Amino acid sequence: MHIMEGFLPLQWCIIWYVISGIVVIYGIMQLKKIISENPEAKPLIAVAGAFMFVLSSLKMPSVTGSCSHPCGNGLGAALFGPAVTAVLATIVLLFQALLLAHGGITTLGANVFSMGIVGPFVGWIIYKALKGKINSTYAIGLAAIFADWATYVTTSIQLTLAFPGADPIKTFTAFATVFAITQIPLAIAEGLLTMILWDYIKKLRPDILLKLGVIDESEVPHLNVTPSAGGE
């Protein structure tokens, strides 16, 4: 997914930087609010960022100028909302660009937009829609899968906008099809892994999940915690 350094035309680099920058600034404000209201959530924020860093570092070759890998962005979105996840993704993508030659500085805005904003937003919507209707473990699994797929659909759109060719529809279909070969099974595997991690967090610190308002008391009836505002 990470579009490599120097691949996008300058105008698209600027556009994605501006759009992503606005969301990241809002995310920093949300992150400060969450830490202020729930300081005990700091380790969970670190876990969400580390999970994204590790999974999105496992890249394999894909279409020219890009690659395929899990994203790890559904977990942070469900826990803290898409704007905070955009902040985590910016840190992750910046380190990967500088230390792993994965992605790039000029394409950072575009990569943040796909993996840090659109993907998490879709995952957050999925989790919110399913919360309280099914067990949160299944909800987080589906959120992770759809966040991953949304990330790659967005990347396909970004590449099509930059290089539309004679027929943009055919160009988008070509990008999306190549990504789909690896990304459909990768996203399902990511969903299962996210479910395992979620269950571990739920057993270890259900009180934090309750305070963030991301699970219902029915899942941990032995606890009595007043939910705070949590993520968006």
Short mmCIF file of C-alpha atoms in Angstrom, two decimals:
data_model
loop_
_atom_site.label_atom_id
_atom_site.label_comp_id
_atom_site.label_asym_id
_atom_site.label_seq_id
_atom_site.Cartn_x
_atom_site.Cartn_y
_atom_site.Cartn_z
CA MET A 1 0.00 0.00 0.00
CA HIS A 2 2.76 2.47 0.88
CA ILE A 3 3.28 4.53 -2.27
CA MET A 4 7.03 4.87 -2.69
CA GLU A 5 9.12 8.01 -2.52
CA GLY A 6 8.94 10.27 -5.57
CA PHE A 7 6.21 8.25 -7.29
CA LEU A 8 3.35 10.77 -7.17
CA PRO A 9 3.27 14.07 -9.11
CA LEU A 10 3.99 17.11 -6.93
CA GLN A 11 0.41 18.46 -6.99
CA TRP A 12 -0.97 15.20 -5.61
CA CYS A 13 1.70 15.11 -2.89
CA ILE A 14 0.60 18.59 -1.79
CA ILE A 15 -3.13 17.78 -1.93
CA TRP A 16 -2.78 14.65 0.22
CA TYR A 17 -0.48 16.45 2.66
CA VAL A 18 -3.03 19.23 3.17
CA ILE A 19 -6.02 16.91 3.65
CA SER A 20 -4.16 14.52 5.93
CA GLY A 21 -2.59 17.37 7.88
CA ILE A 22 -5.97 18.76 8.87
CA VAL A 23 -7.13 15.38 10.19
CA VAL A 24 -3.85 14.71 12.00
CA ILE A 25 -4.02 18.09 13.78
CA TYR A 26 -7.56 17.28 14.93
CA GLY A 27 -6.34 13.81 15.96
CA ILE A 28 -3.60 15.31 18.14
CA MET A 29 -6.27 17.33 19.97
CA GLN A 30 -8.36 14.19 20.45
CA LEU A 31 -5.32 12.24 21.65
CA LYS A 32 -4.54 14.89 24.27
CA LYS A 33 -8.15 14.75 25.45
CA ILE A 34 -8.12 10.95 25.78
CA ILE A 35 -4.80 10.97 27.67
CA SER A 36 -6.08 13.74 29.95
CA GLU A 37 -9.33 11.92 30.75
CA ASN A 38 -7.88 8.38 30.79
CA PRO A 39 -4.12 8.45 31.53
CA GLU A 40 -4.25 4.71 32.11
CA ALA A 41 -4.99 4.30 28.39
CA LYS A 42 -1.42 5.31 27.41
CA PRO A 43 -0.13 1.71 27.22
CA LEU A 44 -3.10 0.79 25.02
CA ILE A 45 -2.31 3.69 22.69
CA ALA A 46 1.25 2.37 22.44
CA VAL A 47 -0.03 -1.14 21.74
CA ALA A 48 -2.28 0.12 18.94
CA GLY A 49 0.63 2.03 17.36
CA ALA A 50 3.06 -0.87 17.71
CA PHE A 51 0.51 -3.29 16.25
CA MET A 52 0.14 -1.04 13.21
CA PHE A 53 3.91 -0.62 12.86
CA VAL A 54 4.68 -4.35 12.96
CA LEU A 55 1.88 -5.49 10.67
CA SER A 56 2.37 -2.76 8.06
CA SER A 57 6.11 -3.50 7.95
CA LEU A 58 5.43 -7.00 6.61
CA LYS A 59 5.40 -5.96 2.97
CA MET A 60 5.46 -7.95 -0.23
CA PRO A 61 5.88 -6.67 -3.82
CA SER A 62 2.73 -5.46 -5.58
CA VAL A 63 2.00 -3.02 -8.40
CA THR A 64 4.70 -0.62 -9.51
CA GLY A 65 5.33 2.07 -6.90
CA SER A 66 3.49 0.29 -4.14
CA CYS A 67 3.40 -2.94 -2.09
CA SER A 68 0.98 -5.21 -0.25
CA HIS A 69 0.83 -5.87 3.49
CA PRO A 70 -1.52 -5.99 6.50
CA CYS A 71 -2.40 -2.55 7.90
CA GLY A 72 -3.22 -2.99 11.59
CA ASN A 73 -5.35 0.14 11.53
CA GLY A 74 -8.70 -1.35 12.64
CA LEU A 75 -7.62 -1.87 16.26
CA GLY A 76 -6.69 1.77 16.89
CA ALA A 77 -9.80 2.98 15.10
CA ALA A 78 -12.13 0.91 17.30
CA LEU A 79 -10.31 1.94 20.47
CA PHE A 80 -9.66 5.64 19.91
CA GLY A 81 -11.41 6.71 16.70
CA PRO A 82 -10.08 7.45 13.20
CA ALA A 83 -8.53 10.85 13.95
CA VAL A 84 -6.28 9.48 16.72
CA THR A 85 -5.42 6.54 14.46
CA ALA A 86 -4.32 9.08 11.84
CA VAL A 87 -1.78 10.42 14.34
CA LEU A 88 -0.51 6.90 15.09
CA ALA A 89 -0.33 6.12 11.35
CA THR A 90 1.67 9.29 10.69
CA ILE A 91 4.27 8.28 13.28
CA VAL A 92 4.37 4.71 11.94
CA LEU A 93 4.67 5.76 8.30
CA LEU A 94 7.31 8.39 9.05
CA PHE A 95 9.51 5.88 10.86
CA GLN A 96 9.02 3.29 8.13
CA ALA A 97 9.96 5.83 5.45
CA LEU A 98 13.10 6.93 7.31
CA LEU A 99 14.28 3.60 8.72
CA LEU A 100 12.90 0.94 6.35
CA ALA A 101 12.71 2.78 3.00
CA HIS A 102 9.04 1.79 3.07
CA GLY A 103 6.90 4.51 1.52
CA GLY A 104 8.42 8.00 1.37
CA ILE A 105 8.44 11.55 2.66
CA THR A 106 6.88 13.08 -0.46
CA THR A 107 4.14 10.43 -0.43
CA LEU A 108 3.61 10.52 3.34
CA GLY A 109 0.41 12.57 3.05
CA ALA A 110 -1.07 10.13 0.53
CA ASN A 111 -0.13 7.10 2.62
CA VAL A 112 -1.53 8.68 5.80
CA PHE A 113 -4.77 9.42 3.97
CA SER A 114 -5.28 5.79 2.92
CA MET A 115 -3.90 3.86 5.92
CA GLY A 116 -4.42 6.45 8.64
CA ILE A 117 -7.72 8.10 7.70
CA VAL A 118 -10.00 6.29 5.22
CA GLY A 119 -9.18 2.75 6.37
CA PRO A 120 -9.61 3.57 10.08
CA PHE A 121 -12.78 5.57 9.38
CA VAL A 122 -14.37 2.56 7.65
CA GLY A 123 -13.20 0.25 10.46
CA TRP A 124 -14.59 2.65 13.06
CA ILE A 125 -17.97 2.78 11.29
CA ILE A 126 -18.10 -1.02 11.09
CA TYR A 127 -17.23 -1.40 14.78
CA LYS A 128 -19.71 1.27 15.88
CA ALA A 129 -22.47 -0.32 13.78
CA LEU A 130 -21.86 -3.78 15.28
CA LYS A 131 -21.11 -2.72 18.89
CA GLY A 132 -23.69 -4.18 21.24
CA LYS A 133 -25.23 -6.31 18.49
CA ILE A 134 -22.58 -9.02 18.37
CA ASN A 135 -19.64 -9.95 20.60
CA SER A 136 -16.97 -7.25 20.37
CA THR A 137 -14.36 -9.84 19.35
CA TYR A 138 -16.26 -10.57 16.12
CA ALA A 139 -16.93 -6.86 15.62
CA ILE A 140 -13.23 -5.96 15.87
CA GLY A 141 -12.35 -8.76 13.45
CA LEU A 142 -14.75 -7.42 10.82
CA ALA A 143 -13.63 -3.85 11.49
CA ALA A 144 -9.99 -4.84 10.90
CA ILE A 145 -10.83 -6.65 7.65
CA PHE A 146 -12.85 -3.80 6.17
CA ALA A 147 -10.35 -1.16 7.35
CA ASP A 148 -7.64 -3.06 5.49
CA TRP A 149 -9.68 -3.41 2.30
CA ALA A 150 -10.75 0.25 2.41
CA THR A 151 -7.10 1.25 2.69
CA TYR A 152 -6.25 -0.54 -0.54
CA VAL A 153 -9.30 0.70 -2.41
CA THR A 154 -8.23 4.22 -1.46
CA THR A 155 -4.67 3.58 -2.63
CA SER A 156 -6.05 2.31 -5.95
CA ILE A 157 -8.07 5.51 -6.29
CA GLN A 158 -5.04 7.65 -5.43
CA LEU A 159 -2.89 5.91 -8.02
CA THR A 160 -5.68 6.22 -10.60
CA LEU A 161 -6.06 9.94 -9.93
CA ALA A 162 -2.33 10.43 -10.42
CA PHE A 163 -2.06 8.15 -13.45
CA PRO A 164 -5.55 7.84 -14.97
CA GLY A 165 -4.48 6.57 -18.40
CA ALA A 166 -6.91 6.58 -21.31
CA ASP A 167 -9.72 5.01 -19.27
CA PRO A 168 -9.64 5.78 -15.49
CA ILE A 169 -12.19 3.03 -14.73
CA LYS A 170 -10.00 0.41 -16.35
CA THR A 171 -6.95 1.86 -14.62
CA PHE A 172 -8.63 1.68 -11.21
CA THR A 173 -9.83 -1.86 -11.90
CA ALA A 174 -6.30 -2.89 -12.85
CA PHE A 175 -4.79 -1.42 -9.65
CA ALA A 176 -7.53 -2.85 -7.41
CA THR A 177 -7.39 -6.28 -9.03
CA VAL A 178 -3.65 -6.63 -8.52
CA PHE A 179 -3.99 -5.55 -4.88
CA ALA A 180 -6.95 -7.88 -4.31
CA ILE A 181 -4.94 -11.01 -5.11
CA THR A 182 -2.83 -10.60 -2.00
CA GLN A 183 -4.99 -8.29 0.08
CA ILE A 184 -8.17 -10.33 0.37
CA PRO A 185 -6.47 -13.21 2.23
CA LEU A 186 -4.09 -10.87 4.09
CA ALA A 187 -6.99 -8.84 5.47
CA ILE A 188 -8.80 -11.95 6.69
CA ALA A 189 -5.62 -13.10 8.45
CA GLU A 190 -5.25 -9.63 9.94
CA GLY A 191 -8.84 -9.78 11.20
CA LEU A 192 -8.17 -13.09 12.98
CA LEU A 193 -4.95 -11.78 14.53
CA THR A 194 -6.72 -8.64 15.71
CA MET A 195 -9.42 -10.76 17.34
CA ILE A 196 -6.77 -12.68 19.31
CA LEU A 197 -5.14 -9.46 20.52
CA TRP A 198 -8.54 -7.95 21.35
CA ASP A 199 -9.50 -10.96 23.46
CA TYR A 200 -6.20 -10.70 25.33
CA ILE A 201 -6.77 -7.00 26.06
CA LYS A 202 -10.36 -7.70 27.10
CA LYS A 203 -9.23 -10.32 29.58
CA LEU A 204 -6.25 -8.31 30.87
CA ARG A 205 -7.73 -4.79 31.18
CA PRO A 206 -11.48 -4.80 30.56
CA ASP A 207 -11.79 -1.76 32.82
CA ILE A 208 -9.98 0.44 30.28
CA LEU A 209 -12.18 -0.80 27.43
CA LEU A 210 -15.24 0.01 29.52
CA LYS A 211 -13.96 3.49 30.39
CA LEU A 212 -13.27 4.16 26.70
CA GLY A 213 -16.81 3.00 25.98
CA VAL A 214 -15.74 0.47 23.33
CA ILE A 215 -17.35 -2.57 24.97
CA ASP A 216 -20.61 -2.98 26.86
CA GLU A 217 -20.93 -4.02 30.49
CA SER A 218 -22.70 -7.18 29.35
CA GLU A 219 -19.32 -8.51 28.17
CA VAL A 220 -17.73 -8.02 31.59
CA PRO A 221 -20.66 -8.13 34.07
CA HIS A 222 -18.29 -8.45 37.06
CA LEU A 223 -17.00 -4.90 36.52
CA ASN A 224 -18.73 -1.61 37.26
CA VAL A 225 -16.96 1.25 35.46
CA THR A 226 -18.45 4.52 34.25
CA PRO A 227 -17.60 5.02 30.54
CA SER A 228 -15.90 8.29 29.55
CA ALA A 229 -16.11 10.09 26.19
CA GLY A 230 -13.51 7.74 24.65
CA GLY A 231 -12.68 8.09 20.93
CA GLU A 232 -14.76 10.02 18.43
#
